[in-house]
């Protein structure tokens, strides 16, 4: 009845075995009680499926959407076993984006209206396993887009500053310009943008996409990415008092605090279609250099010191936008960020200080 197959992709880019069953009603995580719970939804609100939902953005967005549209109307999915807190907070189901039939069943059985597609392998993992990145980031996106077309879903797919390359204008980078990224992650995002626009014009798909800058969150540990110094400096300020930065002091990159990021997704999902002149928009809050964020943190923690040791990530940063021109989003649907660099510093230090047993002067 059951067989073990290697299709699930972990956050580390390693295939995981999973059980499948020839009974299409079986789900490894979702039991009968959970099925009944999901069925008790509010028909006045959209039914939303989030793929890749156990990442930084998925969990935060699910929380916001559940507050607005109802706990049982927002279904998180991923290939990772959830902890008890995640299951208690709302519906969670196993979903492999490479399994077209399973996704199809989920959409039909749970009467999905909107799909938010976060499943992807990021830059570093993608470069270490390009064939896997192509399957997950491109084939998986094709599955989601085709199903959104077939069932007339509203589809949101995020993009990134990594969708630009060294020949793109960097300061500022407009919505429509040259895009020649040099990573498989960036290439897959440009592909998603263009396919979404094609499906919109060819088939009427309600495709919506935002290009995110570096996202800063106090609730997520830095992972060594090109923009992660902007998180790590806060941890270092509260622990060692010394930050070693892997970028040059003058390396300007666009950034955004996660609360603004999540709000931008909520807003773009709710904008009437007739207001959208584009299907992919830049989204922006602030741009700063390592020297500028260091100066802002040092105002609160004067003892903080910094050392600059650029590594291979400097080469990536030098090809990315320095400033995002998001005037299109601000004009077309009223986007406006709320958190600037000084507020960012206050939020991050206030959140992290108790973790390290520190007190701060605010």
Tab-separated table of C-alpha atoms in Angstrom:
chain	number	residue	atom	x	y	z
A	1	UNK	CA	0.000	0.000	0.000
A	2	UNK	CA	2.836	2.401	0.807
A	3	UNK	CA	6.122	3.098	-0.922
A	4	UNK	CA	9.124	5.249	-0.072
A	5	UNK	CA	10.154	7.739	-2.759
A	6	UNK	CA	12.806	10.481	-2.844
A	7	UNK	CA	11.019	13.676	-3.860
A	8	UNK	CA	10.736	15.949	-0.842
A	9	UNK	CA	13.358	18.710	-0.734
A	10	UNK	CA	14.563	19.908	2.646
A	11	UNK	CA	15.621	23.465	3.483
A	12	UNK	CA	19.206	22.202	3.208
A	13	UNK	CA	18.641	21.096	-0.370
A	14	UNK	CA	18.771	17.377	0.498
A	15	UNK	CA	16.155	14.961	-0.801
A	16	UNK	CA	14.108	13.388	1.974
A	17	UNK	CA	12.228	10.092	1.781
A	18	UNK	CA	8.475	10.344	2.181
A	19	UNK	CA	5.653	7.843	2.335
A	20	UNK	CA	3.059	7.858	-0.398
A	21	UNK	CA	-0.140	5.924	-0.550
A	22	UNK	CA	-2.438	4.921	-3.363
A	23	UNK	CA	-5.340	6.261	-1.324
A	24	UNK	CA	-5.650	9.891	-2.493
A	25	UNK	CA	-7.348	10.926	0.760
A	26	UNK	CA	-4.295	10.062	2.883
A	27	UNK	CA	-2.027	12.845	4.162
A	28	UNK	CA	0.891	12.075	6.524
A	29	UNK	CA	0.294	15.162	8.699
A	30	UNK	CA	-3.376	15.941	8.305
A	31	UNK	CA	-5.668	13.474	10.116
A	32	UNK	CA	-9.465	13.179	9.924
A	33	UNK	CA	-9.996	15.656	12.744
A	34	UNK	CA	-7.883	18.212	10.912
A	35	UNK	CA	-9.818	17.611	7.689
A	36	UNK	CA	-13.045	18.308	9.558
A	37	UNK	CA	-11.542	21.428	11.126
A	38	UNK	CA	-10.488	22.794	7.734
A	39	UNK	CA	-13.944	22.137	6.338
A	40	UNK	CA	-15.390	24.528	8.930
A	41	UNK	CA	-14.296	27.640	7.100
A	42	UNK	CA	-15.907	30.970	6.356
A	43	UNK	CA	-17.185	31.051	2.781
A	44	UNK	CA	-17.188	34.869	2.883
A	45	UNK	CA	-13.383	34.899	2.992
A	46	UNK	CA	-10.825	33.493	0.542
A	47	UNK	CA	-9.329	30.059	1.097
A	48	UNK	CA	-5.545	30.449	0.978
A	49	UNK	CA	-2.801	27.849	0.483
A	50	UNK	CA	0.813	28.777	1.300
A	51	UNK	CA	3.531	26.547	-0.163
A	52	UNK	CA	6.945	26.429	1.482
A	53	UNK	CA	5.108	27.744	4.506
A	54	UNK	CA	7.598	26.882	7.232
A	55	UNK	CA	10.116	29.497	6.134
A	56	UNK	CA	10.585	32.970	7.575
A	57	UNK	CA	7.887	34.595	5.468
A	58	UNK	CA	5.360	31.768	5.412
A	59	UNK	CA	4.850	31.510	9.159
A	60	UNK	CA	4.599	35.262	9.638
A	61	UNK	CA	2.226	35.733	6.732
A	62	UNK	CA	0.010	32.841	7.840
A	63	UNK	CA	-0.386	34.505	11.227
A	64	UNK	CA	-1.405	37.818	9.653
A	65	UNK	CA	-3.783	36.223	7.154
A	66	UNK	CA	-5.441	34.059	9.812
A	67	UNK	CA	-6.147	37.094	11.935
A	68	UNK	CA	-7.902	38.727	8.999
A	69	UNK	CA	-9.539	35.832	7.154
A	70	UNK	CA	-9.965	33.195	9.854
A	71	UNK	CA	-7.708	30.500	11.255
A	72	UNK	CA	-9.132	27.661	9.166
A	73	UNK	CA	-9.111	29.618	5.904
A	74	UNK	CA	-5.302	29.704	5.699
A	75	UNK	CA	-3.535	26.384	5.093
A	76	UNK	CA	0.217	26.139	5.561
A	77	UNK	CA	2.050	23.487	3.570
A	78	UNK	CA	5.623	22.262	3.307
A	79	UNK	CA	7.600	19.012	3.212
A	80	UNK	CA	8.968	19.479	6.740
A	81	UNK	CA	7.426	17.887	9.819
A	82	UNK	CA	5.853	20.735	11.836
A	83	UNK	CA	6.189	21.145	15.576
A	84	UNK	CA	3.182	21.126	17.882
A	85	UNK	CA	2.936	24.923	18.007
A	86	UNK	CA	2.621	25.173	14.219
A	87	UNK	CA	-0.088	22.489	14.113
A	88	UNK	CA	-1.972	24.098	17.017
A	89	UNK	CA	-1.916	27.504	15.299
A	90	UNK	CA	-3.893	26.356	12.265
A	91	UNK	CA	-4.193	23.847	9.424
A	92	UNK	CA	-0.962	22.317	8.126
A	93	UNK	CA	-0.629	19.768	5.318
A	94	UNK	CA	2.207	18.028	3.526
A	95	UNK	CA	2.626	19.304	-0.029
A	96	UNK	CA	5.420	18.541	-2.469
A	97	UNK	CA	5.308	21.125	-5.252
A	98	UNK	CA	6.839	18.599	-7.637
A	99	UNK	CA	3.800	16.340	-7.178
A	100	UNK	CA	1.250	17.891	-9.543
A	101	UNK	CA	-1.560	15.453	-8.730
A	102	UNK	CA	-1.239	15.934	-4.981
A	103	UNK	CA	-1.345	19.718	-5.381
A	104	UNK	CA	-4.374	19.361	-7.609
A	105	UNK	CA	-6.160	17.306	-4.945
A	106	UNK	CA	-5.349	19.847	-2.247
A	107	UNK	CA	-6.724	22.720	-4.309
A	108	UNK	CA	-9.935	20.860	-5.142
A	109	UNK	CA	-10.539	19.196	-1.774
A	110	UNK	CA	-9.917	22.366	0.211
A	111	UNK	CA	-11.535	24.749	-2.295
A	112	UNK	CA	-8.509	27.010	-2.542
A	113	UNK	CA	-9.002	30.544	-3.915
A	114	UNK	CA	-5.550	32.097	-3.433
A	115	UNK	CA	-2.137	30.465	-3.580
A	116	UNK	CA	1.026	32.001	-2.130
A	117	UNK	CA	4.057	30.198	-3.499
A	118	UNK	CA	7.130	30.463	-1.255
A	119	UNK	CA	8.727	27.082	-2.041
A	120	UNK	CA	12.206	27.604	-3.492
A	121	UNK	CA	15.877	26.785	-3.062
A	122	UNK	CA	17.788	29.983	-2.271
A	123	UNK	CA	21.012	31.231	-3.836
A	124	UNK	CA	23.739	29.347	-1.958
A	125	UNK	CA	21.934	25.995	-1.948
A	126	UNK	CA	20.881	26.434	-5.559
A	127	UNK	CA	24.436	27.054	-6.734
A	128	UNK	CA	25.608	23.871	-5.011
A	129	UNK	CA	22.917	21.764	-6.705
A	130	UNK	CA	21.746	23.411	-9.926
A	131	UNK	CA	19.687	20.446	-11.233
A	132	UNK	CA	17.722	20.300	-7.987
A	133	UNK	CA	17.228	24.078	-8.026
A	134	UNK	CA	15.877	23.860	-11.567
A	135	UNK	CA	13.372	21.204	-10.515
A	136	UNK	CA	12.166	22.998	-7.398
A	137	UNK	CA	12.351	26.620	-8.570
A	138	UNK	CA	11.272	26.155	-12.180
A	139	UNK	CA	9.375	22.877	-12.515
A	140	UNK	CA	7.641	23.440	-9.172
A	141	UNK	CA	6.672	26.957	-10.213
A	142	UNK	CA	5.288	25.593	-13.509
A	143	UNK	CA	3.073	23.202	-11.552
A	144	UNK	CA	1.750	25.982	-9.350
A	145	UNK	CA	1.159	28.354	-12.266
A	146	UNK	CA	-0.648	25.750	-14.359
A	147	UNK	CA	-2.909	24.832	-11.446
A	148	UNK	CA	-3.622	28.495	-10.730
A	149	UNK	CA	-4.664	28.874	-14.370
A	150	UNK	CA	-6.747	25.700	-14.337
A	151	UNK	CA	-8.663	26.563	-11.162
A	152	UNK	CA	-8.720	30.353	-11.614
A	153	UNK	CA	-6.731	31.104	-8.464
A	154	UNK	CA	-5.125	34.361	-7.460
A	155	UNK	CA	-1.397	33.568	-7.381
A	156	UNK	CA	1.358	35.405	-5.509
A	157	UNK	CA	5.009	34.517	-6.198
A	158	UNK	CA	7.796	36.558	-4.539
A	159	UNK	CA	10.841	37.727	-6.460
A	160	UNK	CA	14.092	39.242	-5.226
A	161	UNK	CA	16.905	41.718	-5.716
A	162	UNK	CA	18.774	38.651	-7.000
A	163	UNK	CA	16.672	38.857	-10.189
A	164	UNK	CA	19.031	41.613	-11.358
A	165	UNK	CA	22.632	41.355	-12.507
A	166	UNK	CA	25.772	43.402	-13.157
A	167	UNK	CA	24.349	45.015	-16.311
A	168	UNK	CA	21.230	46.288	-14.519
A	169	UNK	CA	21.168	49.915	-13.358
A	170	UNK	CA	21.887	49.819	-9.638
A	171	UNK	CA	21.018	53.244	-8.257
A	172	UNK	CA	18.131	53.289	-8.641
A	173	UNK	CA	16.873	50.034	-10.137
A	174	UNK	CA	13.475	50.564	-11.844
A	175	UNK	CA	10.631	48.059	-12.221
A	176	UNK	CA	11.358	47.504	-15.905
A	177	UNK	CA	15.007	47.236	-16.889
A	178	UNK	CA	17.756	44.827	-17.946
A	179	UNK	CA	17.737	41.613	-15.908
A	180	UNK	CA	20.697	39.281	-16.350
A	181	UNK	CA	21.224	37.549	-12.978
A	182	UNK	CA	24.207	35.253	-12.462
A	183	UNK	CA	22.724	32.680	-10.055
A	184	UNK	CA	20.224	29.908	-10.780
A	185	UNK	CA	17.998	31.399	-8.059
A	186	UNK	CA	17.956	34.761	-9.815
A	187	UNK	CA	17.426	33.157	-13.226
A	188	UNK	CA	14.489	31.142	-11.869
A	189	UNK	CA	12.907	34.288	-10.428
A	190	UNK	CA	13.160	36.168	-13.729
A	191	UNK	CA	11.604	33.108	-15.372
A	192	UNK	CA	8.751	33.177	-12.841
A	193	UNK	CA	8.155	36.897	-13.423
A	194	UNK	CA	7.990	36.461	-17.203
A	195	UNK	CA	5.864	33.313	-17.063
A	196	UNK	CA	3.451	35.000	-14.677
A	197	UNK	CA	3.111	37.978	-16.990
A	198	UNK	CA	2.636	35.653	-19.977
A	199	UNK	CA	-0.046	33.606	-18.180
A	200	UNK	CA	-1.783	36.826	-17.187
A	201	UNK	CA	-1.952	38.193	-20.739
A	202	UNK	CA	-2.507	34.827	-22.447
A	203	UNK	CA	-4.909	33.137	-20.018
A	204	UNK	CA	-6.115	35.880	-17.664
A	205	UNK	CA	-4.266	34.489	-14.626
A	206	UNK	CA	-4.384	36.893	-11.677
A	207	UNK	CA	-0.635	36.761	-11.084
A	208	UNK	CA	0.984	39.137	-8.577
A	209	UNK	CA	4.654	39.441	-7.695
A	210	UNK	CA	6.857	41.661	-5.526
A	211	UNK	CA	10.633	41.908	-5.728
A	212	UNK	CA	11.841	41.941	-2.143
A	213	UNK	CA	15.040	43.586	-0.888
A	214	UNK	CA	17.030	42.022	1.960
A	215	UNK	CA	14.543	41.057	4.687
A	216	UNK	CA	15.579	41.641	8.301
A	217	UNK	CA	13.880	39.764	11.130
A	218	UNK	CA	14.622	39.484	14.830
A	219	UNK	CA	12.907	36.102	14.995
A	220	UNK	CA	15.210	34.375	12.504
A	221	UNK	CA	18.868	33.574	13.022
A	222	UNK	CA	21.297	34.937	10.391
A	223	UNK	CA	22.094	32.254	7.856
A	224	UNK	CA	25.180	33.638	6.134
A	225	UNK	CA	23.449	35.168	3.135
A	226	UNK	CA	24.673	38.303	1.402
A	227	UNK	CA	22.338	40.615	3.334
A	228	UNK	CA	22.557	38.729	6.654
A	229	UNK	CA	25.236	41.014	8.080
A	230	UNK	CA	22.357	43.426	8.716
A	231	UNK	CA	20.925	40.880	11.174
A	232	UNK	CA	24.203	39.591	12.578
A	233	UNK	CA	25.381	43.022	13.692
A	234	UNK	CA	22.564	43.204	16.265
A	235	UNK	CA	23.469	39.823	17.774
A	236	UNK	CA	27.131	40.804	17.916
A	237	UNK	CA	26.320	44.153	19.503
A	238	UNK	CA	24.587	42.343	22.368
A	239	UNK	CA	27.153	39.561	22.798
A	240	UNK	CA	30.781	40.051	21.762
A	241	UNK	CA	30.530	43.792	21.174
A	242	UNK	CA	32.488	43.339	17.934
A	243	UNK	CA	31.132	42.748	14.449
A	244	UNK	CA	33.176	41.315	11.567
A	245	UNK	CA	31.449	42.401	8.365
A	246	UNK	CA	31.858	40.341	5.184
A	247	UNK	CA	31.020	43.334	2.957
A	248	UNK	CA	32.878	46.613	2.377
A	249	UNK	CA	31.765	49.508	4.512
A	250	UNK	CA	30.328	51.339	1.458
A	251	UNK	CA	28.276	48.420	0.039
A	252	UNK	CA	24.785	49.868	-0.226
A	253	UNK	CA	21.874	47.422	-0.517
A	254	UNK	CA	18.083	47.781	-0.224
A	255	UNK	CA	16.575	46.396	2.993
A	256	UNK	CA	13.206	45.976	4.676
A	257	UNK	CA	12.005	44.871	8.107
A	258	UNK	CA	9.820	41.779	7.993
A	259	UNK	CA	6.683	43.551	9.269
A	260	UNK	CA	6.727	45.870	6.245
A	261	UNK	CA	7.424	42.882	3.997
A	262	UNK	CA	4.427	40.919	5.269
A	263	UNK	CA	2.201	43.964	5.034
A	264	UNK	CA	3.249	44.499	1.415
A	265	UNK	CA	2.120	40.962	0.542
A	266	UNK	CA	-1.211	41.491	2.301
A	267	UNK	CA	-1.729	44.723	0.408
A	268	UNK	CA	-0.793	43.446	-3.061
A	269	UNK	CA	-3.140	40.482	-2.604
A	270	UNK	CA	-6.035	42.800	-1.818
A	271	UNK	CA	-5.477	45.480	-4.477
A	272	UNK	CA	-8.261	45.538	-7.104
A	273	UNK	CA	-6.871	44.111	-10.333
A	274	UNK	CA	-7.700	47.225	-12.320
A	275	UNK	CA	-5.185	49.239	-10.251
A	276	UNK	CA	-2.260	47.042	-11.192
A	277	UNK	CA	-0.425	48.474	-14.186
A	278	UNK	CA	2.316	45.858	-13.716
A	279	UNK	CA	2.304	42.275	-12.515
A	280	UNK	CA	5.730	42.534	-10.846
A	281	UNK	CA	6.686	45.494	-8.665
A	282	UNK	CA	9.836	46.499	-6.798
A	283	UNK	CA	9.151	47.011	-3.094
A	284	UNK	CA	11.447	49.057	-0.879
A	285	UNK	CA	11.820	50.541	2.577
A	286	UNK	CA	15.408	51.698	3.128
A	287	UNK	CA	18.896	51.392	1.667
A	288	UNK	CA	21.991	51.508	3.829
A	289	UNK	CA	25.648	50.522	3.927
A	290	UNK	CA	27.378	48.491	6.655
A	291	UNK	CA	28.948	51.736	7.876
A	292	UNK	CA	25.522	53.377	8.187
A	293	UNK	CA	23.869	50.515	10.085
A	294	UNK	CA	26.932	50.321	12.333
A	295	UNK	CA	26.622	54.041	13.132
A	296	UNK	CA	22.903	53.625	13.898
A	297	UNK	CA	23.506	50.689	16.272
A	298	UNK	CA	26.469	52.458	17.903
A	299	UNK	CA	24.163	55.301	18.947
A	300	UNK	CA	22.492	52.814	21.306
A	301	UNK	CA	25.501	50.622	22.108
A	302	UNK	CA	28.533	52.976	21.996
A	303	UNK	CA	31.014	50.200	22.823
A	304	UNK	CA	30.312	48.339	19.569
A	305	UNK	CA	33.287	47.987	17.225
A	306	UNK	CA	33.421	46.790	13.626
A	307	UNK	CA	35.952	45.193	11.305
A	308	UNK	CA	35.556	44.825	7.544
A	309	UNK	CA	36.691	41.568	5.912
A	310	UNK	CA	34.976	41.281	2.517
A	311	UNK	CA	34.607	37.711	1.239
A	312	UNK	CA	32.981	36.023	-1.764
A	313	UNK	CA	29.626	37.609	-0.896
A	314	UNK	CA	31.067	40.991	-1.859
A	315	UNK	CA	31.047	39.887	-5.500
A	316	UNK	CA	27.337	39.079	-5.248
A	317	UNK	CA	26.531	42.380	-3.544
A	318	UNK	CA	28.357	44.289	-6.272
A	319	UNK	CA	25.884	42.955	-8.869
A	320	UNK	CA	22.716	43.684	-6.880
A	321	UNK	CA	20.667	46.903	-6.766
A	322	UNK	CA	21.839	49.587	-4.369
A	323	UNK	CA	18.454	51.333	-4.264
A	324	UNK	CA	15.113	49.991	-5.448
A	325	UNK	CA	12.862	52.416	-7.313
A	326	UNK	CA	9.441	51.385	-6.003
A	327	UNK	CA	7.605	54.494	-7.218
A	328	UNK	CA	5.337	52.238	-9.301
A	329	UNK	CA	4.006	50.429	-6.231
A	330	UNK	CA	3.618	53.696	-4.335
A	331	UNK	CA	1.715	55.323	-7.198
A	332	UNK	CA	-0.418	52.418	-8.437
A	333	UNK	CA	-1.633	50.888	-5.170
A	334	UNK	CA	-0.460	53.176	-2.380
A	335	UNK	CA	2.493	51.246	-0.990
A	336	UNK	CA	4.340	53.033	1.802
A	337	UNK	CA	6.861	51.568	4.232
A	338	UNK	CA	6.602	52.277	7.971
A	339	UNK	CA	9.987	51.253	9.400
A	340	UNK	CA	13.184	53.203	8.660
A	341	UNK	CA	16.715	52.523	9.851
A	342	UNK	CA	16.374	54.134	13.304
A	343	UNK	CA	13.116	52.315	14.002
A	344	UNK	CA	14.697	49.100	12.727
A	345	UNK	CA	17.536	49.417	15.241
A	346	UNK	CA	15.097	50.014	18.102
A	347	UNK	CA	12.920	47.040	17.155
A	348	UNK	CA	15.802	44.602	16.693
A	349	UNK	CA	17.627	45.514	19.896
A	350	UNK	CA	14.429	45.585	21.961
A	351	UNK	CA	13.514	42.107	20.738
A	352	UNK	CA	16.977	40.550	21.102
A	353	UNK	CA	18.192	42.160	24.341
A	354	UNK	CA	16.202	39.898	26.713
A	355	UNK	CA	17.510	36.836	24.850
A	356	UNK	CA	21.033	37.810	25.889
A	357	UNK	CA	20.111	39.141	29.323
A	358	UNK	CA	20.770	42.759	28.369
A	359	UNK	CA	18.945	45.978	29.225
A	360	UNK	CA	18.794	48.975	26.919
A	361	UNK	CA	18.163	52.714	27.410
A	362	UNK	CA	14.674	52.712	25.872
